[in-house]
């Protein structure tokens, strides 16, 4: 069955999460999936093979995307060394990465299309840690 664009399926969003931190996602994933406009699947990253599985599932780089839930190890290193082959890459930044850890500062933001924060204050803190982020990456979640 084809969707409205004539493609065989809707765009896919692979959501990469960390074991023990999945509690941030159920409502968000349910909301995204409920629209029917996008196919959403979580992947709990335990090693590089899980990222490879997510890349294989998002097999249409022109339409599919990867969402990294947290800018926390191992995600910055995986982002730095992965060829996303044109897939859109999103990273959601939480308070702990912005206030208490150096991970935002050392992430290769040139490989990320969209950084998502929850407030203007978080955006300010992120830009203090990574002042050049907006040269390559859209920052969402501020007024």
PDB file of N, CA, C and O in Angstrom, residues 67-125:
ATOM      1  N   UNK A  67      17.129  10.052  15.700  1.00  0.00           N
ATOM      2  CA  UNK A  67      16.982  10.944  16.856  1.00  0.00           C
ATOM      3  C   UNK A  67      17.817  10.353  17.982  1.00  0.00           C
ATOM      4  O   UNK A  67      17.573   9.225  18.413  1.00  0.00           O
ATOM      5  N   UNK A  68      18.800  11.090  18.462  1.00  0.00           N
ATOM      6  CA  UNK A  68      19.603  10.664  19.604  1.00  0.00           C
ATOM      7  C   UNK A  68      19.011  11.328  20.838  1.00  0.00           C
ATOM      8  O   UNK A  68      19.018  12.551  20.956  1.00  0.00           O
ATOM      9  N   UNK A  69      18.482  10.521  21.721  1.00  0.00           N
ATOM     10  CA  UNK A  69      17.874  11.020  22.950  1.00  0.00           C
ATOM     11  C   UNK A  69      18.984  11.130  23.988  1.00  0.00           C
ATOM     12  O   UNK A  69      19.367  10.151  24.604  1.00  0.00           O
ATOM     13  N   UNK A  70      19.508  12.304  24.129  1.00  0.00           N
ATOM     14  CA  UNK A  70      20.628  12.672  24.995  1.00  0.00           C
ATOM     15  C   UNK A  70      21.882  12.919  24.159  1.00  0.00           C
ATOM     16  O   UNK A  70      22.107  12.272  23.142  1.00  0.00           O
ATOM     17  N   UNK A  71      22.662  13.840  24.607  1.00  0.00           N
ATOM     18  CA  UNK A  71      24.009  14.086  24.086  1.00  0.00           C
ATOM     19  C   UNK A  71      24.958  13.528  25.150  1.00  0.00           C
ATOM     20  O   UNK A  71      25.634  14.260  25.851  1.00  0.00           O
ATOM     21  N   UNK A  72      24.942  12.214  25.285  1.00  0.00           N
ATOM     22  CA  UNK A  72      25.631  11.519  26.376  1.00  0.00           C
ATOM     23  C   UNK A  72      26.344  10.311  25.786  1.00  0.00           C
ATOM     24  O   UNK A  72      25.856   9.720  24.834  1.00  0.00           O
ATOM     25  N   UNK A  73      27.499   9.937  26.337  1.00  0.00           N
ATOM     26  CA  UNK A  73      28.198   8.772  25.811  1.00  0.00           C
ATOM     27  C   UNK A  73      27.289   7.550  25.780  1.00  0.00           C
ATOM     28  O   UNK A  73      26.509   7.347  26.706  1.00  0.00           O
ATOM     29  N   UNK A  74      27.390   6.795  24.712  1.00  0.00           N
ATOM     30  CA  UNK A  74      28.375   6.833  23.633  1.00  0.00           C
ATOM     31  C   UNK A  74      27.949   7.706  22.444  1.00  0.00           C
ATOM     32  O   UNK A  74      28.614   7.702  21.413  1.00  0.00           O
ATOM     33  N   UNK A  75      26.843   8.449  22.564  1.00  0.00           N
ATOM     34  CA  UNK A  75      26.305   9.142  21.393  1.00  0.00           C
ATOM     35  C   UNK A  75      27.257  10.145  20.732  1.00  0.00           C
ATOM     36  O   UNK A  75      27.378  10.129  19.507  1.00  0.00           O
ATOM     37  N   UNK A  76      27.950  11.032  21.454  1.00  0.00           N
ATOM     38  CA  UNK A  76      28.846  11.960  20.736  1.00  0.00           C
ATOM     39  C   UNK A  76      29.894  11.238  19.881  1.00  0.00           C
ATOM     40  O   UNK A  76      30.146  11.647  18.745  1.00  0.00           O
ATOM     41  N   UNK A  77      30.456  10.146  20.397  1.00  0.00           N
ATOM     42  CA  UNK A  77      31.460   9.404  19.619  1.00  0.00           C
ATOM     43  C   UNK A  77      30.825   8.684  18.426  1.00  0.00           C
ATOM     44  O   UNK A  77      31.406   8.652  17.335  1.00  0.00           O
ATOM     45  N   UNK A  78      29.645   8.110  18.628  1.00  0.00           N
ATOM     46  CA  UNK A  78      28.956   7.446  17.511  1.00  0.00           C
ATOM     47  C   UNK A  78      28.614   8.452  16.414  1.00  0.00           C
ATOM     48  O   UNK A  78      28.782   8.164  15.230  1.00  0.00           O
ATOM     49  N   UNK A  79      28.161   9.625  16.813  1.00  0.00           N
ATOM     50  CA  UNK A  79      27.835  10.670  15.841  1.00  0.00           C
ATOM     51  C   UNK A  79      29.083  11.067  15.057  1.00  0.00           C
ATOM     52  O   UNK A  79      29.049  11.202  13.837  1.00  0.00           O
ATOM     53  N   UNK A  80      30.188  11.229  15.753  1.00  0.00           N
ATOM     54  CA  UNK A  80      31.432  11.677  15.113  1.00  0.00           C
ATOM     55  C   UNK A  80      31.953  10.686  14.082  1.00  0.00           C
ATOM     56  O   UNK A  80      32.532  11.091  13.073  1.00  0.00           O
ATOM     57  N   UNK A  81      31.732   9.393  14.289  1.00  0.00           N
ATOM     58  CA  UNK A  81      32.345   8.408  13.394  1.00  0.00           C
ATOM     59  C   UNK A  81      31.366   7.689  12.471  1.00  0.00           C
ATOM     60  O   UNK A  81      31.753   6.743  11.784  1.00  0.00           O
ATOM     61  N   UNK A  82      30.125   8.151  12.418  1.00  0.00           N
ATOM     62  CA  UNK A  82      29.120   7.471  11.599  1.00  0.00           C
ATOM     63  C   UNK A  82      28.856   8.233  10.311  1.00  0.00           C
ATOM     64  O   UNK A  82      28.721   9.451  10.313  1.00  0.00           O
ATOM     65  N   UNK A  83      28.768   7.496   9.223  1.00  0.00           N
ATOM     66  CA  UNK A  83      28.325   8.059   7.949  1.00  0.00           C
ATOM     67  C   UNK A  83      26.812   7.888   7.895  1.00  0.00           C
ATOM     68  O   UNK A  83      26.313   6.771   7.744  1.00  0.00           O
ATOM     69  N   UNK A  84      26.088   8.981   8.025  1.00  0.00           N
ATOM     70  CA  UNK A  84      24.627   8.930   8.046  1.00  0.00           C
ATOM     71  C   UNK A  84      24.029   8.938   6.642  1.00  0.00           C
ATOM     72  O   UNK A  84      22.816   8.851   6.484  1.00  0.00           O
ATOM     73  N   UNK A  85      24.858   9.059   5.625  1.00  0.00           N
ATOM     74  CA  UNK A  85      24.441   8.942   4.223  1.00  0.00           C
ATOM     75  C   UNK A  85      23.250   9.834   3.883  1.00  0.00           C
ATOM     76  O   UNK A  85      22.361   9.428   3.151  1.00  0.00           O
ATOM     77  N   UNK A  86      23.230  11.023   4.443  1.00  0.00           N
ATOM     78  CA  UNK A  86      22.171  11.968   4.111  1.00  0.00           C
ATOM     79  C   UNK A  86      20.957  11.932   5.018  1.00  0.00           C
ATOM     80  O   UNK A  86      20.057  12.760   4.878  1.00  0.00           O
ATOM     81  N   UNK A  87      20.906  10.983   5.948  1.00  0.00           N
ATOM     82  CA  UNK A  87      19.788  10.943   6.881  1.00  0.00           C
ATOM     83  C   UNK A  87      19.843  12.165   7.795  1.00  0.00           C
ATOM     84  O   UNK A  87      20.916  12.581   8.208  1.00  0.00           O
ATOM     85  N   UNK A  88      18.687  12.687   8.126  1.00  0.00           N
ATOM     86  CA  UNK A  88      18.612  13.795   9.081  1.00  0.00           C
ATOM     87  C   UNK A  88      18.960  13.257  10.467  1.00  0.00           C
ATOM     88  O   UNK A  88      18.527  12.176  10.857  1.00  0.00           O
ATOM     89  N   UNK A  89      19.771  14.023  11.206  1.00  0.00           N
ATOM     90  CA  UNK A  89      20.212  13.628  12.541  1.00  0.00           C
ATOM     91  C   UNK A  89      19.744  14.685  13.540  1.00  0.00           C
ATOM     92  O   UNK A  89      20.010  15.874  13.363  1.00  0.00           O
ATOM     93  N   UNK A  90      19.046  14.225  14.576  1.00  0.00           N
ATOM     94  CA  UNK A  90      18.542  15.094  15.630  1.00  0.00           C
ATOM     95  C   UNK A  90      19.126  14.639  16.962  1.00  0.00           C
ATOM     96  O   UNK A  90      19.286  13.435  17.194  1.00  0.00           O
ATOM     97  N   UNK A  91      19.421  15.601  17.839  1.00  0.00           N
ATOM     98  CA  UNK A  91      19.898  15.288  19.179  1.00  0.00           C
ATOM     99  C   UNK A  91      19.080  16.126  20.163  1.00  0.00           C
ATOM    100  O   UNK A  91      18.993  17.341  20.015  1.00  0.00           O
ATOM    101  N   UNK A  92      18.470  15.461  21.150  1.00  0.00           N
ATOM    102  CA  UNK A  92      17.770  16.195  22.197  1.00  0.00           C
ATOM    103  C   UNK A  92      18.694  16.307  23.388  1.00  0.00           C
ATOM    104  O   UNK A  92      19.259  15.312  23.847  1.00  0.00           O
ATOM    105  N   UNK A  93      18.854  17.526  23.853  1.00  0.00           N
ATOM    106  CA  UNK A  93      19.785  17.827  24.943  1.00  0.00           C
ATOM    107  C   UNK A  93      18.975  18.061  26.213  1.00  0.00           C
ATOM    108  O   UNK A  93      18.076  18.897  26.240  1.00  0.00           O
ATOM    109  N   UNK A  94      19.340  17.340  27.245  1.00  0.00           N
ATOM    110  CA  UNK A  94      18.681  17.455  28.545  1.00  0.00           C
ATOM    111  C   UNK A  94      19.546  18.288  29.488  1.00  0.00           C
ATOM    112  O   UNK A  94      20.702  18.566  29.215  1.00  0.00           O
ATOM    113  N   UNK A  95      18.983  18.630  30.605  1.00  0.00           N
ATOM    114  CA  UNK A  95      19.642  19.497  31.590  1.00  0.00           C
ATOM    115  C   UNK A  95      21.022  18.962  32.016  1.00  0.00           C
ATOM    116  O   UNK A  95      21.975  19.709  32.092  1.00  0.00           O
ATOM    117  N   UNK A  96      21.129  17.670  32.260  1.00  0.00           N
ATOM    118  CA  UNK A  96      22.378  17.118  32.781  1.00  0.00           C
ATOM    119  C   UNK A  96      23.543  17.329  31.810  1.00  0.00           C
ATOM    120  O   UNK A  96      24.672  17.601  32.237  1.00  0.00           O
ATOM    121  N   UNK A  97      23.290  17.226  30.509  1.00  0.00           N
ATOM    122  CA  UNK A  97      24.380  17.414  29.552  1.00  0.00           C
ATOM    123  C   UNK A  97      24.817  18.874  29.476  1.00  0.00           C
ATOM    124  O   UNK A  97      25.975  19.168  29.226  1.00  0.00           O
ATOM    125  N   UNK A  98      23.891  19.778  29.672  1.00  0.00           N
ATOM    126  CA  UNK A  98      24.198  21.200  29.550  1.00  0.00           C
ATOM    127  C   UNK A  98      24.843  21.765  30.817  1.00  0.00           C
ATOM    128  O   UNK A  98      25.689  22.650  30.737  1.00  0.00           O
ATOM    129  N   UNK A  99      24.426  21.276  31.969  1.00  0.00           N
ATOM    130  CA  UNK A  99      24.904  21.852  33.226  1.00  0.00           C
ATOM    131  C   UNK A  99      26.034  21.085  33.883  1.00  0.00           C
ATOM    132  O   UNK A  99      26.846  21.666  34.576  1.00  0.00           O
ATOM    133  N   UNK A 100      26.048  19.772  33.731  1.00  0.00           N
ATOM    134  CA  UNK A 100      26.915  18.964  34.581  1.00  0.00           C
ATOM    135  C   UNK A 100      27.959  18.129  33.854  1.00  0.00           C
ATOM    136  O   UNK A 100      28.676  17.377  34.494  1.00  0.00           O
ATOM    137  N   UNK A 101      28.009  18.211  32.526  1.00  0.00           N
ATOM    138  CA  UNK A 101      28.932  17.354  31.782  1.00  0.00           C
ATOM    139  C   UNK A 101      29.488  18.103  30.567  1.00  0.00           C
ATOM    140  O   UNK A 101      28.868  19.052  30.095  1.00  0.00           O
ATOM    141  N   UNK A 102      30.634  17.664  30.042  1.00  0.00           N
ATOM    142  CA  UNK A 102      31.260  18.336  28.900  1.00  0.00           C
ATOM    143  C   UNK A 102      30.797  17.829  27.536  1.00  0.00           C
ATOM    144  O   UNK A 102      31.325  18.230  26.511  1.00  0.00           O
ATOM    145  N   UNK A 103      29.801  16.961  27.501  1.00  0.00           N
ATOM    146  CA  UNK A 103      29.443  16.274  26.255  1.00  0.00           C
ATOM    147  C   UNK A 103      28.911  17.209  25.174  1.00  0.00           C
ATOM    148  O   UNK A 103      29.182  17.005  23.994  1.00  0.00           O
ATOM    149  N   UNK A 104      28.171  18.228  25.545  1.00  0.00           N
ATOM    150  CA  UNK A 104      27.651  19.186  24.557  1.00  0.00           C
ATOM    151  C   UNK A 104      28.815  19.916  23.894  1.00  0.00           C
ATOM    152  O   UNK A 104      28.834  20.110  22.679  1.00  0.00           O
ATOM    153  N   UNK A 105      29.801  20.279  24.674  1.00  0.00           N
ATOM    154  CA  UNK A 105      30.951  21.017  24.148  1.00  0.00           C
ATOM    155  C   UNK A 105      31.772  20.174  23.179  1.00  0.00           C
ATOM    156  O   UNK A 105      32.328  20.695  22.216  1.00  0.00           O
ATOM    157  N   UNK A 106      31.819  18.867  23.386  1.00  0.00           N
ATOM    158  CA  UNK A 106      32.676  18.045  22.533  1.00  0.00           C
ATOM    159  C   UNK A 106      31.947  17.272  21.438  1.00  0.00           C
ATOM    160  O   UNK A 106      32.576  16.543  20.685  1.00  0.00           O
ATOM    161  N   UNK A 107      30.646  17.484  21.316  1.00  0.00           N
ATOM    162  CA  UNK A 107      29.908  16.828  20.229  1.00  0.00           C
ATOM    163  C   UNK A 107      30.253  17.503  18.899  1.00  0.00           C
ATOM    164  O   UNK A 107      30.430  18.723  18.837  1.00  0.00           O
ATOM    165  N   UNK A 108      30.352  16.726  17.848  1.00  0.00           N
ATOM    166  CA  UNK A 108      30.615  17.253  16.508  1.00  0.00           C
ATOM    167  C   UNK A 108      29.292  17.717  15.905  1.00  0.00           C
ATOM    168  O   UNK A 108      28.620  16.976  15.190  1.00  0.00           O
ATOM    169  N   UNK A 109      28.919  18.951  16.199  1.00  0.00           N
ATOM    170  CA  UNK A 109      27.619  19.489  15.784  1.00  0.00           C
ATOM    171  C   UNK A 109      27.512  19.650  14.273  1.00  0.00           C
ATOM    172  O   UNK A 109      26.413  19.722  13.734  1.00  0.00           O
ATOM    173  N   UNK A 110      28.618  19.637  13.562  1.00  0.00           N
ATOM    174  CA  UNK A 110      28.550  19.735  12.101  1.00  0.00           C
ATOM    175  C   UNK A 110      27.907  18.487  11.486  1.00  0.00           C
ATOM    176  O   UNK A 110      27.495  18.509  10.337  1.00  0.00           O
ATOM    177  N   UNK A 111      27.794  17.420  12.274  1.00  0.00           N
ATOM    178  CA  UNK A 111      27.199  16.167  11.796  1.00  0.00           C
ATOM    179  C   UNK A 111      25.744  16.024  12.244  1.00  0.00           C
ATOM    180  O   UNK A 111      25.116  14.994  12.019  1.00  0.00           O
ATOM    181  N   UNK A 112      25.222  17.069  12.907  1.00  0.00           N
ATOM    182  CA  UNK A 112      23.865  17.051  13.452  1.00  0.00           C
ATOM    183  C   UNK A 112      23.054  18.146  12.771  1.00  0.00           C
ATOM    184  O   UNK A 112      23.493  19.293  12.690  1.00  0.00           O
ATOM    185  N   UNK A 113      21.868  17.791  12.288  1.00  0.00           N
ATOM    186  CA  UNK A 113      21.003  18.775  11.623  1.00  0.00           C
ATOM    187  C   UNK A 113      20.208  19.612  12.614  1.00  0.00           C
ATOM    188  O   UNK A 113      20.012  20.805  12.403  1.00  0.00           O
ATOM    189  N   UNK A 114      19.726  18.976  13.682  1.00  0.00           N
ATOM    190  CA  UNK A 114      18.833  19.646  14.622  1.00  0.00           C
ATOM    191  C   UNK A 114      19.205  19.292  16.056  1.00  0.00           C
ATOM    192  O   UNK A 114      19.335  18.110  16.388  1.00  0.00           O
ATOM    193  N   UNK A 115      19.360  20.320  16.897  1.00  0.00           N
ATOM    194  CA  UNK A 115      19.541  20.144  18.336  1.00  0.00           C
ATOM    195  C   UNK A 115      18.261  20.647  18.993  1.00  0.00           C
ATOM    196  O   UNK A 115      17.767  21.727  18.655  1.00  0.00           O
ATOM    197  N   UNK A 116      17.736  19.869  19.922  1.00  0.00           N
ATOM    198  CA  UNK A 116      16.451  20.185  20.541  1.00  0.00           C
ATOM    199  C   UNK A 116      16.659  20.387  22.034  1.00  0.00           C
ATOM    200  O   UNK A 116      17.241  19.536  22.713  1.00  0.00           O
ATOM    201  N   UNK A 117      16.175  21.512  22.532  1.00  0.00           N
ATOM    202  CA  UNK A 117      16.209  21.817  23.958  1.00  0.00           C
ATOM    203  C   UNK A 117      14.786  22.164  24.402  1.00  0.00           C
ATOM    204  O   UNK A 117      13.900  22.351  23.568  1.00  0.00           O
ATOM    205  N   UNK A 118      14.591  22.297  25.700  1.00  0.00           N
ATOM    206  CA  UNK A 118      13.237  22.520  26.206  1.00  0.00           C
ATOM    207  C   UNK A 118      12.940  23.962  26.600  1.00  0.00           C
ATOM    208  O   UNK A 118      11.801  24.274  26.937  1.00  0.00           O
ATOM    209  N   UNK A 119      13.937  24.838  26.567  1.00  0.00           N
ATOM    210  CA  UNK A 119      13.679  26.212  27.005  1.00  0.00           C
ATOM    211  C   UNK A 119      14.752  27.165  26.477  1.00  0.00           C
ATOM    212  O   UNK A 119      15.817  26.740  26.031  1.00  0.00           O
ATOM    213  N   UNK A 120      14.446  28.427  26.571  1.00  0.00           N
ATOM    214  CA  UNK A 120      15.398  29.483  26.202  1.00  0.00           C
ATOM    215  C   UNK A 120      16.642  29.402  27.093  1.00  0.00           C
ATOM    216  O   UNK A 120      17.763  29.578  26.635  1.00  0.00           O
ATOM    217  N   UNK A 121      16.430  29.126  28.370  1.00  0.00           N
ATOM    218  CA  UNK A 121      17.551  29.011  29.296  1.00  0.00           C
ATOM    219  C   UNK A 121      18.476  27.867  28.897  1.00  0.00           C
ATOM    220  O   UNK A 121      19.696  28.007  28.908  1.00  0.00           O
ATOM    221  N   UNK A 122      17.888  26.735  28.514  1.00  0.00           N
ATOM    222  CA  UNK A 122      18.701  25.594  28.062  1.00  0.00           C
ATOM    223  C   UNK A 122      19.455  25.951  26.781  1.00  0.00           C
ATOM    224  O   UNK A 122      20.612  25.590  26.618  1.00  0.00           O
ATOM    225  N   UNK A 123      18.800  26.665  25.872  1.00  0.00           N
ATOM    226  CA  UNK A 123      19.468  27.078  24.628  1.00  0.00           C
ATOM    227  C   UNK A 123      20.676  27.948  24.952  1.00  0.00           C
ATOM    228  O   UNK A 123      21.742  27.787  24.353  1.00  0.00           O
ATOM    229  N   UNK A 124      20.521  28.854  25.896  1.00  0.00           N
ATOM    230  CA  UNK A 124      21.629  29.735  26.298  1.00  0.00           C
ATOM    231  C   UNK A 124      22.798  28.921  26.849  1.00  0.00           C
ATOM    232  O   UNK A 124      23.953  29.136  26.459  1.00  0.00           O
ATOM    233  N   UNK A 125      22.507  27.973  27.717  1.00  0.00           N
ATOM    234  CA  UNK A 125      23.557  27.132  28.304  1.00  0.00           C
ATOM    235  C   UNK A 125      24.242  26.296  27.224  1.00  0.00           C
ATOM    236  O   UNK A 125      25.468  26.155  27.201  1.00  0.00           O
TER     237      UNK A 125
END
